[in-house]
XYZ file of C-alpha atoms in Angstrom:
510
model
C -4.651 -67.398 3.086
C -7.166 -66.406 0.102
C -9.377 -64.724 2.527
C -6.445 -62.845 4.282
C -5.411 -61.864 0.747
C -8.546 -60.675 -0.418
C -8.546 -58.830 3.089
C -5.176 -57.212 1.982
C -6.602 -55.852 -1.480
C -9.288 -54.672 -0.090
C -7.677 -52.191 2.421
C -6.224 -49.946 -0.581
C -9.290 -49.815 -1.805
C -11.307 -48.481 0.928
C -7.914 -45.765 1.971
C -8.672 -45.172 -1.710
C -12.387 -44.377 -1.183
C -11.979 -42.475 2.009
C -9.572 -40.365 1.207
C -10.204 -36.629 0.241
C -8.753 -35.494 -3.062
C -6.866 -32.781 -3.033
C -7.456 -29.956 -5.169
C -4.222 -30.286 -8.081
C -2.013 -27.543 -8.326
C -2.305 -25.673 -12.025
C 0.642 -26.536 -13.880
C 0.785 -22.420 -14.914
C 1.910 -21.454 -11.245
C 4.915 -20.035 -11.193
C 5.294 -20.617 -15.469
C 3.437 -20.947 -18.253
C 0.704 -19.237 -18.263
C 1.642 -17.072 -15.511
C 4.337 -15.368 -17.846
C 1.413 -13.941 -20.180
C -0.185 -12.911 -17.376
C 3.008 -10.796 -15.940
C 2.664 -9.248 -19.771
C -0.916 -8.015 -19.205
C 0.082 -6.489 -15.846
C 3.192 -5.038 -17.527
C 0.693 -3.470 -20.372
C -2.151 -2.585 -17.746
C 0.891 -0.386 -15.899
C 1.995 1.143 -19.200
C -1.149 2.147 -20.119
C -3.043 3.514 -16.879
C -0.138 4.657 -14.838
C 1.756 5.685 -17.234
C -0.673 7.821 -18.659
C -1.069 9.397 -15.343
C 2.441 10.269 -14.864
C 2.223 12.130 -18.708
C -0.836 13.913 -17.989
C 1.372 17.026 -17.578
C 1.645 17.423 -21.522
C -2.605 17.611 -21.217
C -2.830 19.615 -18.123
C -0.703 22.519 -19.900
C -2.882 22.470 -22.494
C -6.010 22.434 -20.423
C -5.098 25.620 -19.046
C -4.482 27.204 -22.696
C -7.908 25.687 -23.666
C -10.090 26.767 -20.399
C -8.332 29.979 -19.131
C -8.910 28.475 -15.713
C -6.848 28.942 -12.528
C -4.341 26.249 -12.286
C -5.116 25.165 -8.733
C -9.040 23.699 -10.531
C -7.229 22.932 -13.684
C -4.916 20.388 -11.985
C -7.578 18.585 -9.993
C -8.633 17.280 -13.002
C -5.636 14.766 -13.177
C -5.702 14.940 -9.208
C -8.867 13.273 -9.677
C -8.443 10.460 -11.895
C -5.229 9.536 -10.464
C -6.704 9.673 -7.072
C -10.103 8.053 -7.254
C -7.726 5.038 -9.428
C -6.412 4.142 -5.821
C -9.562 5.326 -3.978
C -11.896 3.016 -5.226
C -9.614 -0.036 -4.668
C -11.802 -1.423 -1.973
C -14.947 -1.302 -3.793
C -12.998 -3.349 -6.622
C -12.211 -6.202 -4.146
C -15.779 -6.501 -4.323
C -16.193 -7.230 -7.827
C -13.142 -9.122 -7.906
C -14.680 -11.527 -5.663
C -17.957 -11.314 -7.765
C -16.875 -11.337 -11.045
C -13.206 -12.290 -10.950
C -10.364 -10.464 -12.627
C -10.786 -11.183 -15.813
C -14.366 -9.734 -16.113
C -13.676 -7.066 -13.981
C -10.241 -5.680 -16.043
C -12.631 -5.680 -19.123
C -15.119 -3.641 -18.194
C -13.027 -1.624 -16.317
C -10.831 -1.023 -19.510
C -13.690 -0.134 -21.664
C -14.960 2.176 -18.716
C -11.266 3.910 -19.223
C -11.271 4.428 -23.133
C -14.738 5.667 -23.021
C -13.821 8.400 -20.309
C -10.656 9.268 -22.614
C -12.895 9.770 -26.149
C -15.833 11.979 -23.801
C -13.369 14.275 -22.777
C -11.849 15.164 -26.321
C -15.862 16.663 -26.289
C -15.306 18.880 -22.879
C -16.595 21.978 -23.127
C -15.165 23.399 -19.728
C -13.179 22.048 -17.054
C -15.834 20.681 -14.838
C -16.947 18.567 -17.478
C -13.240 16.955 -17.376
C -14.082 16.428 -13.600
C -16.742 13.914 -14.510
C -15.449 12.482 -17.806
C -11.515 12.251 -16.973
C -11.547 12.468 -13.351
C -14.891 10.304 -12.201
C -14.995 7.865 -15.138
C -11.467 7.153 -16.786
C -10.144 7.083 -12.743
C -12.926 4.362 -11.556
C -12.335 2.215 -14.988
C -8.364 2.760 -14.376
C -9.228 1.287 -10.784
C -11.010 -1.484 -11.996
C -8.095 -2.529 -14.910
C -4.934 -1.930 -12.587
C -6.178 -4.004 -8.788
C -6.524 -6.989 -10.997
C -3.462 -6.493 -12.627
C -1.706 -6.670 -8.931
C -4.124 -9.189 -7.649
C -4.075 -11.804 -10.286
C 0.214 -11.730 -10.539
C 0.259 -12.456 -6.785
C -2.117 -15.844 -7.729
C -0.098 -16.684 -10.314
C 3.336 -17.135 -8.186
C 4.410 -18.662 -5.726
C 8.106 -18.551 -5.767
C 8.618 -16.014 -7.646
C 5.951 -13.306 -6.475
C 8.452 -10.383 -6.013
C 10.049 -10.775 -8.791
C 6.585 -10.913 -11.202
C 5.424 -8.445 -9.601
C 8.578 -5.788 -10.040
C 8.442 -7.204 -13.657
C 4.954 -6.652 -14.245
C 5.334 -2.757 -12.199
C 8.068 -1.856 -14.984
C 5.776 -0.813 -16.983
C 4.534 2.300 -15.414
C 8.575 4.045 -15.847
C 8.222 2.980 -19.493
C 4.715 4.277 -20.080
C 5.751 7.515 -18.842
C 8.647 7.619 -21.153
C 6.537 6.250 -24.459
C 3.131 8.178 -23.791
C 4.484 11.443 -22.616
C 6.673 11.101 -26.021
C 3.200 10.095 -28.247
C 0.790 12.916 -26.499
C 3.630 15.311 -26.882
C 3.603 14.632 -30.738
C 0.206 14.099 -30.840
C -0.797 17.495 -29.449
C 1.401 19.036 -31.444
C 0.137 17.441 -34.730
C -3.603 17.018 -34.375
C -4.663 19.117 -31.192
C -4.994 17.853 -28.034
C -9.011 16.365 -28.593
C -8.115 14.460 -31.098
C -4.739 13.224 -28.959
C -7.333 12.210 -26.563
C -9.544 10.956 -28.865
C -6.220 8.231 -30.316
C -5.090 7.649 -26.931
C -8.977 6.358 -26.054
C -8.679 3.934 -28.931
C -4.939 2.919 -27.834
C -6.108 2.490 -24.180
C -9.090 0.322 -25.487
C -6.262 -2.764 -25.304
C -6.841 -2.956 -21.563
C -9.744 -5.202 -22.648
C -7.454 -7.140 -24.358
C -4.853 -6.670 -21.560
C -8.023 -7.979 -18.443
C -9.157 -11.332 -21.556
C -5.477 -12.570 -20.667
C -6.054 -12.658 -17.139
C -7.137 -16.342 -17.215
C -8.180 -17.443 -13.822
C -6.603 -20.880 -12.307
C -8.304 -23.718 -12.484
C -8.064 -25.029 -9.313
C -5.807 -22.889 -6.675
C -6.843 -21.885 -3.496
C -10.438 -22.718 -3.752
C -12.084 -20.892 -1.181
C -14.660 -22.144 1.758
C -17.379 -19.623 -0.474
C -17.031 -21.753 -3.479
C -17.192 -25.013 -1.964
C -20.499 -23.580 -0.610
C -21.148 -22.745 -3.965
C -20.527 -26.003 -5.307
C -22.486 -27.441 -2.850
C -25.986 -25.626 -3.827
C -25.355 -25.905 -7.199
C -25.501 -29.673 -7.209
C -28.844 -29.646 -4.795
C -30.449 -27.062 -7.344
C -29.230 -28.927 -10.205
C -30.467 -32.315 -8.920
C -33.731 -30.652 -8.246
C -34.196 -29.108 -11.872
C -33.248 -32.210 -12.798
C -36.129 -33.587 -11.531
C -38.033 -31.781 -14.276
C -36.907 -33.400 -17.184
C -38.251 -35.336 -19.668
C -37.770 -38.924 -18.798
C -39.032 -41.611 -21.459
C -42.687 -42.851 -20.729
C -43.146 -40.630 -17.934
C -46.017 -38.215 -17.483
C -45.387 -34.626 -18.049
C -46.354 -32.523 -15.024
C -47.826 -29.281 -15.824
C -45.716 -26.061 -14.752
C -46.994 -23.317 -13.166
C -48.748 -21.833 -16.147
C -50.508 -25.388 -16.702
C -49.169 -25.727 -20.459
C -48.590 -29.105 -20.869
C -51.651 -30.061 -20.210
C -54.420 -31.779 -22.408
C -58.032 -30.413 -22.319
C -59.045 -34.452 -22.116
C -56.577 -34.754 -19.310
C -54.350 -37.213 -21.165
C -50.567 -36.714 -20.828
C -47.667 -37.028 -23.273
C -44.710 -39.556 -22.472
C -40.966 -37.989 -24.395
C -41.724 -39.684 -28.121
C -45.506 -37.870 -28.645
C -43.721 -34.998 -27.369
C -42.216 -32.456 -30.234
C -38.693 -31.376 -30.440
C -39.783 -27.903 -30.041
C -41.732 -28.473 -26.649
C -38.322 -30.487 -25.504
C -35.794 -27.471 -26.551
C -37.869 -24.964 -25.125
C -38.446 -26.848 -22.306
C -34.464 -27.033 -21.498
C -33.580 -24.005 -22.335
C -35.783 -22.984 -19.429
C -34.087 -25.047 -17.575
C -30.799 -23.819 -18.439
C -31.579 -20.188 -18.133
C -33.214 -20.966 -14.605
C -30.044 -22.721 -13.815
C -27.653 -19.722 -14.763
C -29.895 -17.039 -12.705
C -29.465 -19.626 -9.881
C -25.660 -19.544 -10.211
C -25.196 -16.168 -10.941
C -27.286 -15.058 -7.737
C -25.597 -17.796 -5.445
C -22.242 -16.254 -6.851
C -23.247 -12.780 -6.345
C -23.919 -13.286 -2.768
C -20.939 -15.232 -1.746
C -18.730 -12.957 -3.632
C -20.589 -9.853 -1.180
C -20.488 -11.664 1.543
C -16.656 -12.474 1.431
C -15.926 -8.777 0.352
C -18.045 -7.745 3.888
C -16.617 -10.035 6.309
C -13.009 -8.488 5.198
C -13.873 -5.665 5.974
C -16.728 -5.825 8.841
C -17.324 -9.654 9.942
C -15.665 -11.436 12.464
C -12.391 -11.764 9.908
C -11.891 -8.745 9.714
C -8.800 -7.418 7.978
C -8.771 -4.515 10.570
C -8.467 -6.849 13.297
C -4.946 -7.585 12.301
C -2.504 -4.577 14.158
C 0.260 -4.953 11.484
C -2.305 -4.538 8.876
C -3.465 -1.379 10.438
C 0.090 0.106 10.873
C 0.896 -0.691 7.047
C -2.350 1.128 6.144
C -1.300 4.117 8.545
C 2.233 3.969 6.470
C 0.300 4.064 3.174
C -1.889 7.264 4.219
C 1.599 9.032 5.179
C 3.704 7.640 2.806
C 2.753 8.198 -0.983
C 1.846 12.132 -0.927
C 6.045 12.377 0.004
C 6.392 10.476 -3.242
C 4.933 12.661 -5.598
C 6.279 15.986 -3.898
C 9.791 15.762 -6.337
C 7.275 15.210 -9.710
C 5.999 18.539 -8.699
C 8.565 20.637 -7.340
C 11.506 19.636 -8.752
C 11.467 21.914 -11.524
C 10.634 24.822 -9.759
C 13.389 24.102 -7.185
C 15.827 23.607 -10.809
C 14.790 27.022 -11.987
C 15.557 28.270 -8.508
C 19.040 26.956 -8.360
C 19.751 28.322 -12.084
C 20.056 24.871 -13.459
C 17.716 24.786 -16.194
C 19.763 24.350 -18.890
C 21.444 21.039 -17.416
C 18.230 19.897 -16.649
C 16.945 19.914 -20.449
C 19.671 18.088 -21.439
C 18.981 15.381 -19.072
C 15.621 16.054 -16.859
C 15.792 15.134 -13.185
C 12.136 13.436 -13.404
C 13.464 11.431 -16.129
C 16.660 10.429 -13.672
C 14.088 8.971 -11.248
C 11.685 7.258 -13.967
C 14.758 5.155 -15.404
C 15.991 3.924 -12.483
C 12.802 3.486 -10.991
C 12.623 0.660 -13.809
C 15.728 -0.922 -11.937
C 14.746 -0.479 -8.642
C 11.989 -2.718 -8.924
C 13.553 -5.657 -10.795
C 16.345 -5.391 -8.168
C 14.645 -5.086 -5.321
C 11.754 -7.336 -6.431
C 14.674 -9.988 -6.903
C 15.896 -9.210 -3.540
C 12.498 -10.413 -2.007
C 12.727 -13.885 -3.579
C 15.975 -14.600 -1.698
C 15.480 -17.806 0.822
C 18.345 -15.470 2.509
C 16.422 -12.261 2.906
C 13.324 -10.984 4.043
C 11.342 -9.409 1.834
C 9.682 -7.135 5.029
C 13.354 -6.040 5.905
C 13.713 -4.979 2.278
C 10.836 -3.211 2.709
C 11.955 -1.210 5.430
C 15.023 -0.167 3.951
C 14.189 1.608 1.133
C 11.370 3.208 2.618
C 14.315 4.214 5.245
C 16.189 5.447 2.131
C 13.499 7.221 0.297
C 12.675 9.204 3.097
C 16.214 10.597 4.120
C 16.461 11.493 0.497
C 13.383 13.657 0.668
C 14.633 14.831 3.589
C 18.257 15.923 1.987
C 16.907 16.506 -1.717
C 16.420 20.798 -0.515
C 19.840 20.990 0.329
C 21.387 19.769 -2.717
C 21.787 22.560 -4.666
C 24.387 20.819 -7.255
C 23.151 19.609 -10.244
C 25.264 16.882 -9.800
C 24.316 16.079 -6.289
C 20.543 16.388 -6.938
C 21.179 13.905 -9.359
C 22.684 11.290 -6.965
C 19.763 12.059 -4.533
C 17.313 11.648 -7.449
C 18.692 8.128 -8.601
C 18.066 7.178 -4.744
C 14.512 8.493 -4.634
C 13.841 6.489 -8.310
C 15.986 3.027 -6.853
C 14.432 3.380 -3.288
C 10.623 3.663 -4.527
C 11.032 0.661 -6.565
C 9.864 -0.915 -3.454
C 6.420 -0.745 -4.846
C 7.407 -4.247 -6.357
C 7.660 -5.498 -3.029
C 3.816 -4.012 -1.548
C 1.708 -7.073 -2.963
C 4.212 -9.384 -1.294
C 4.135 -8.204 1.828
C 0.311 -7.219 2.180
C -0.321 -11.310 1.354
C 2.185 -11.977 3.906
C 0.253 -10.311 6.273
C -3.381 -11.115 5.447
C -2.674 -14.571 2.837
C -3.727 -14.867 -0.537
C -7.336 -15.491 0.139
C -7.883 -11.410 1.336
C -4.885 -9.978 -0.643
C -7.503 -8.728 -3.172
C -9.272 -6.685 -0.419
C -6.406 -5.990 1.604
C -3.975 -4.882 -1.336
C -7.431 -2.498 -2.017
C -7.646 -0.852 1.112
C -3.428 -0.056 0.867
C -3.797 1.546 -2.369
C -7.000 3.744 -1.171
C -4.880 4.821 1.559
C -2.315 5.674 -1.187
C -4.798 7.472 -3.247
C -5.953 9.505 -0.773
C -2.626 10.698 0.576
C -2.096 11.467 -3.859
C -5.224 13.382 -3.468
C -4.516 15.701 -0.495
C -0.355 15.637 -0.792
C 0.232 17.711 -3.386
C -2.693 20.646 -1.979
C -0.975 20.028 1.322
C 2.483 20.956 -0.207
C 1.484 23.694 -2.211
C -0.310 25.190 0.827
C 3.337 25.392 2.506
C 4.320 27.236 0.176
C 2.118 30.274 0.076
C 2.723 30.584 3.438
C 6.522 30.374 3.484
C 7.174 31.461 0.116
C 10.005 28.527 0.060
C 9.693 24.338 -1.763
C 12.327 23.291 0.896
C 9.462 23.264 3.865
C 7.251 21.160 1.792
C 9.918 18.322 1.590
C 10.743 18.982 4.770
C 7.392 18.723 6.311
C 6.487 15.292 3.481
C 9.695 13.785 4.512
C 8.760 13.875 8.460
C 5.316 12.664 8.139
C 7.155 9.555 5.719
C 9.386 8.679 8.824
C 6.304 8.954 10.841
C 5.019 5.986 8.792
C 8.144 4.229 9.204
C 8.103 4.328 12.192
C 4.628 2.251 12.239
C 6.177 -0.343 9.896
C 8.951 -0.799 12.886
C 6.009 -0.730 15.354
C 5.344 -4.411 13.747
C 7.483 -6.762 16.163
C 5.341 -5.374 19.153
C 2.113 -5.501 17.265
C 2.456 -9.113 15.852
C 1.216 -11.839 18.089
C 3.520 -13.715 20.272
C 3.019 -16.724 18.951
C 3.683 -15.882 15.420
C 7.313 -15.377 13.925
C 8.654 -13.135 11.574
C 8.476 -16.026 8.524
C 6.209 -16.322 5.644
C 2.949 -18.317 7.078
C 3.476 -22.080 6.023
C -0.925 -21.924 5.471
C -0.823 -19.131 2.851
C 1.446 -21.438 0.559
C -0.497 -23.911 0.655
C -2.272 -24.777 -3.034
């Protein structure tokens, strides 16, 4: 009976010792911590894309300043807003490197400094480099791990973080177009620029609030990681000074004796012993730094090249095909709507209550709504998807032959509420790829996007000097956006048969 007993203890003990602890869930998932971190997004999207949208107030004053053309003058905000999105694949890369943190930080600094050299610019082209090339690759670098660290954050909740945390791009255009606007007006625009560098310098403090979870979703690179830093800690271990033990000589041969008799740890001075491991510990950080380095690389090149490929996945490559049609459609009423009010003699309504300004505000709702909407058990967040996209591009469609005030205000509201689906792009892009690639994924979507913000408005502005009209442009915009619908729909056929239409059961797993 006592040895059956002792037979019976025993057994929990060795389950116990066999078993492989699973990595705990951070208690700031879906609270907390994860709150402050929808803040810094929220902030990051003030400051960088909301600047963007205001850059008008600058570019008008550009062209007073330069006496240039206003076809170069305008590729100057082209440029940074384009390259922001371009460059999101080459961020994934230091994402995986660095982390978010580290990489919103520098990337913030990299933003204020382009902002302060370009109150200096002699000439445009010198904007090209100093607004364009450096504010646009430091705004990429603060705003894809804004998106990217929200989406590891939540779990329940993702949609709605994430429209939370996009807000902030309708009320930066609303609070920096009113401060450049006043600031131009009062101290010129270089010094505007000059205040506006120092204001954006917060994205630093914006990326040091991106705190990275402890222990979620630890990928198979970091285990590897783990793994050879014990074996070359154990072997600099090795090295130490251990009491009465001799003292090998290094490399150099300076702890040796010129009678060839060694020192054990007490004849051996404090000085010798903290030099000694601080060595050590410098060795040790070069060791960890490199091994990090390389894994982070080699993750960011089998995403994209490797046998896990993100471009093996046919959904993926329709959504990208979307993106590349989609976003240029998007802009097209920021540029032409005024032109088309002063066509339609409606200028003076418009003052009172700008059309732009229609689709900023509810743009605001449209994400908390629909961003709400995609947390539903009840709905899918992909069919939410589809529907506004559905919406916004009938509207862009329609928005030429509105020539009401009143009517292109109702089309207006729908272009603002239907767009908020932006809320719902992280979401989905995980959903198709898991959390473990959203980082690259999420930055090959937006360089599709920034290179359809890049060539769209050219595009549309090439319509019209040859038909002399705005309605073709929307016309021709709003037909290439159903063309990228139609890819999204192409995503039943495309996904593998054995696959359903619910959110993966292995991406939610923590």
């Amino acid at each position: 009976m006592c040895s059956e007993g002792a037979q019976m203890e025993k057994k929990p003990d060795g389950k116990k010792e066999g078993r492989t602890d699973k990595p705990k869930v951070d208690p700031n998932i879906d609270g907390g911590w994860a709150w402050m971190v929808v803040l810094s997004s929220f902030l990051v999207h003030l400051l960088v894309m909301g600047s963007q949208m205001a850059l008008g107030i600058l570019n008008m004053e550009w062209l007073e300043e330069f006496n240039q053309s206003r076809g170069l003058t305008a590729w100057v905000s082209s440029l940074t807003m384009g390259i922001t999105l371009i460059v999101g694949p080459f961020i994934g890369l230091f994402i995986n490197t660095c982390g978010c943190r580290k990489t919103a930080m520098i990337g913030g600094f990299l933003t204020s400094l382009g902002w302060v050299l370009s109150a200096f610019a002699t000439n445009v082209h010198f904007l090209f480099f100093t607004f364009g090339v450096m504010a646009g690759i430091g705004s990429g670098m603060v705003y894809l791990p804004a998106v990217v660290i929200v989406g590891q954050y939540f779990q329940k909740r993702r949609a709605l973080a994430q429209g939370l945390s996009t807000t902030g791009t309708g009320f930066g255009t609303f609070l920096i177009t009113v401060l450049l606007k006043y600031l131009c007006a009062e101290f010129g625009w270089r010094n505007a620029m000059i205040i506006q560098g120092a204001v954006t310098l917060n994205l630093c403090v914006c990326g040091a609030l991106m705190r990275p979870l402890e222990s979620r979703m630890q990928c198979s690179a970091e285990t590897t990681r783990d793994h050879q830093n014990m074996k070359e800690a154990s072997l600099l271990d090795t090295d130490t000074v251990k009491p009465n033990n001799v003292l090998h000589d290094g490399e150099d041969g300076e702890f040796r004796t010129d009678n060839g008799t060694s020192w054990t740890k007490e004849d051996t001075s404090n000085e010798i012993v903290i030099k000694d491991i601080s060595r050590l510990g410098i060795l040790k950080s070069l060791t960890r730094m490199t091994v990090s380095v390389r894994s982070g690389f080699w993750t960011w090149y089998s995403s994209y090249f490797g046998a896990a490929s993100l471009f093996t996945n046919k959904v993926f490559v329709a959504f990208v095909l979307w993106a590349l049609l989609a976003y240029c459609s998007f802009v097209i009423p920021f540029i032409h709507l005024p032109e088309i009010v002063e066509l339609y003699g409606m200028s003076e309504q418009n003052n009172i209550f700008p059309l732009t300004s229609i689709i900023a505000i509810v743009h605001i709702f449209g994400k908390i709504i629909l961003g709400f909407l995609g947390d539903l058990s009840c709905v899918s967040a992909w069919n939410v998807f589809i529907a506004s996209n559905f919406t916004l591009g009938i509207c862009i469609l329609i928005l030429p032959l509105m020539q009401v005030y009143a009517a292109l205000a109702v089309v207006c509201a729908l272009i603002g509420f239907s767009s908020g689906y932006f809320s719902l792009m992280p979401v989905v892009t995980e959903d198709l790829v898991g959390i473990k690639q959203l980082a690259n994924a999420y930055g090959i979507i937006i360089c599709a996007n920034g290179i359809s913000a890049l060539l769209g408005p050219p595009f549309a502005g090439w319509i019209f000097d040859i038909t002399h009209k705005y309605d073709y442009s929307f016309y021709v915009c709003g037909l290439l956006y159903m063309l990228g619908i139609i890819c999204l729909l192409l995503e039943p056929c495309l996904q593998p048969k054995e696959k359903n239409r619910e959110k993966p059961v292995e991406n939610r797993e923590v």
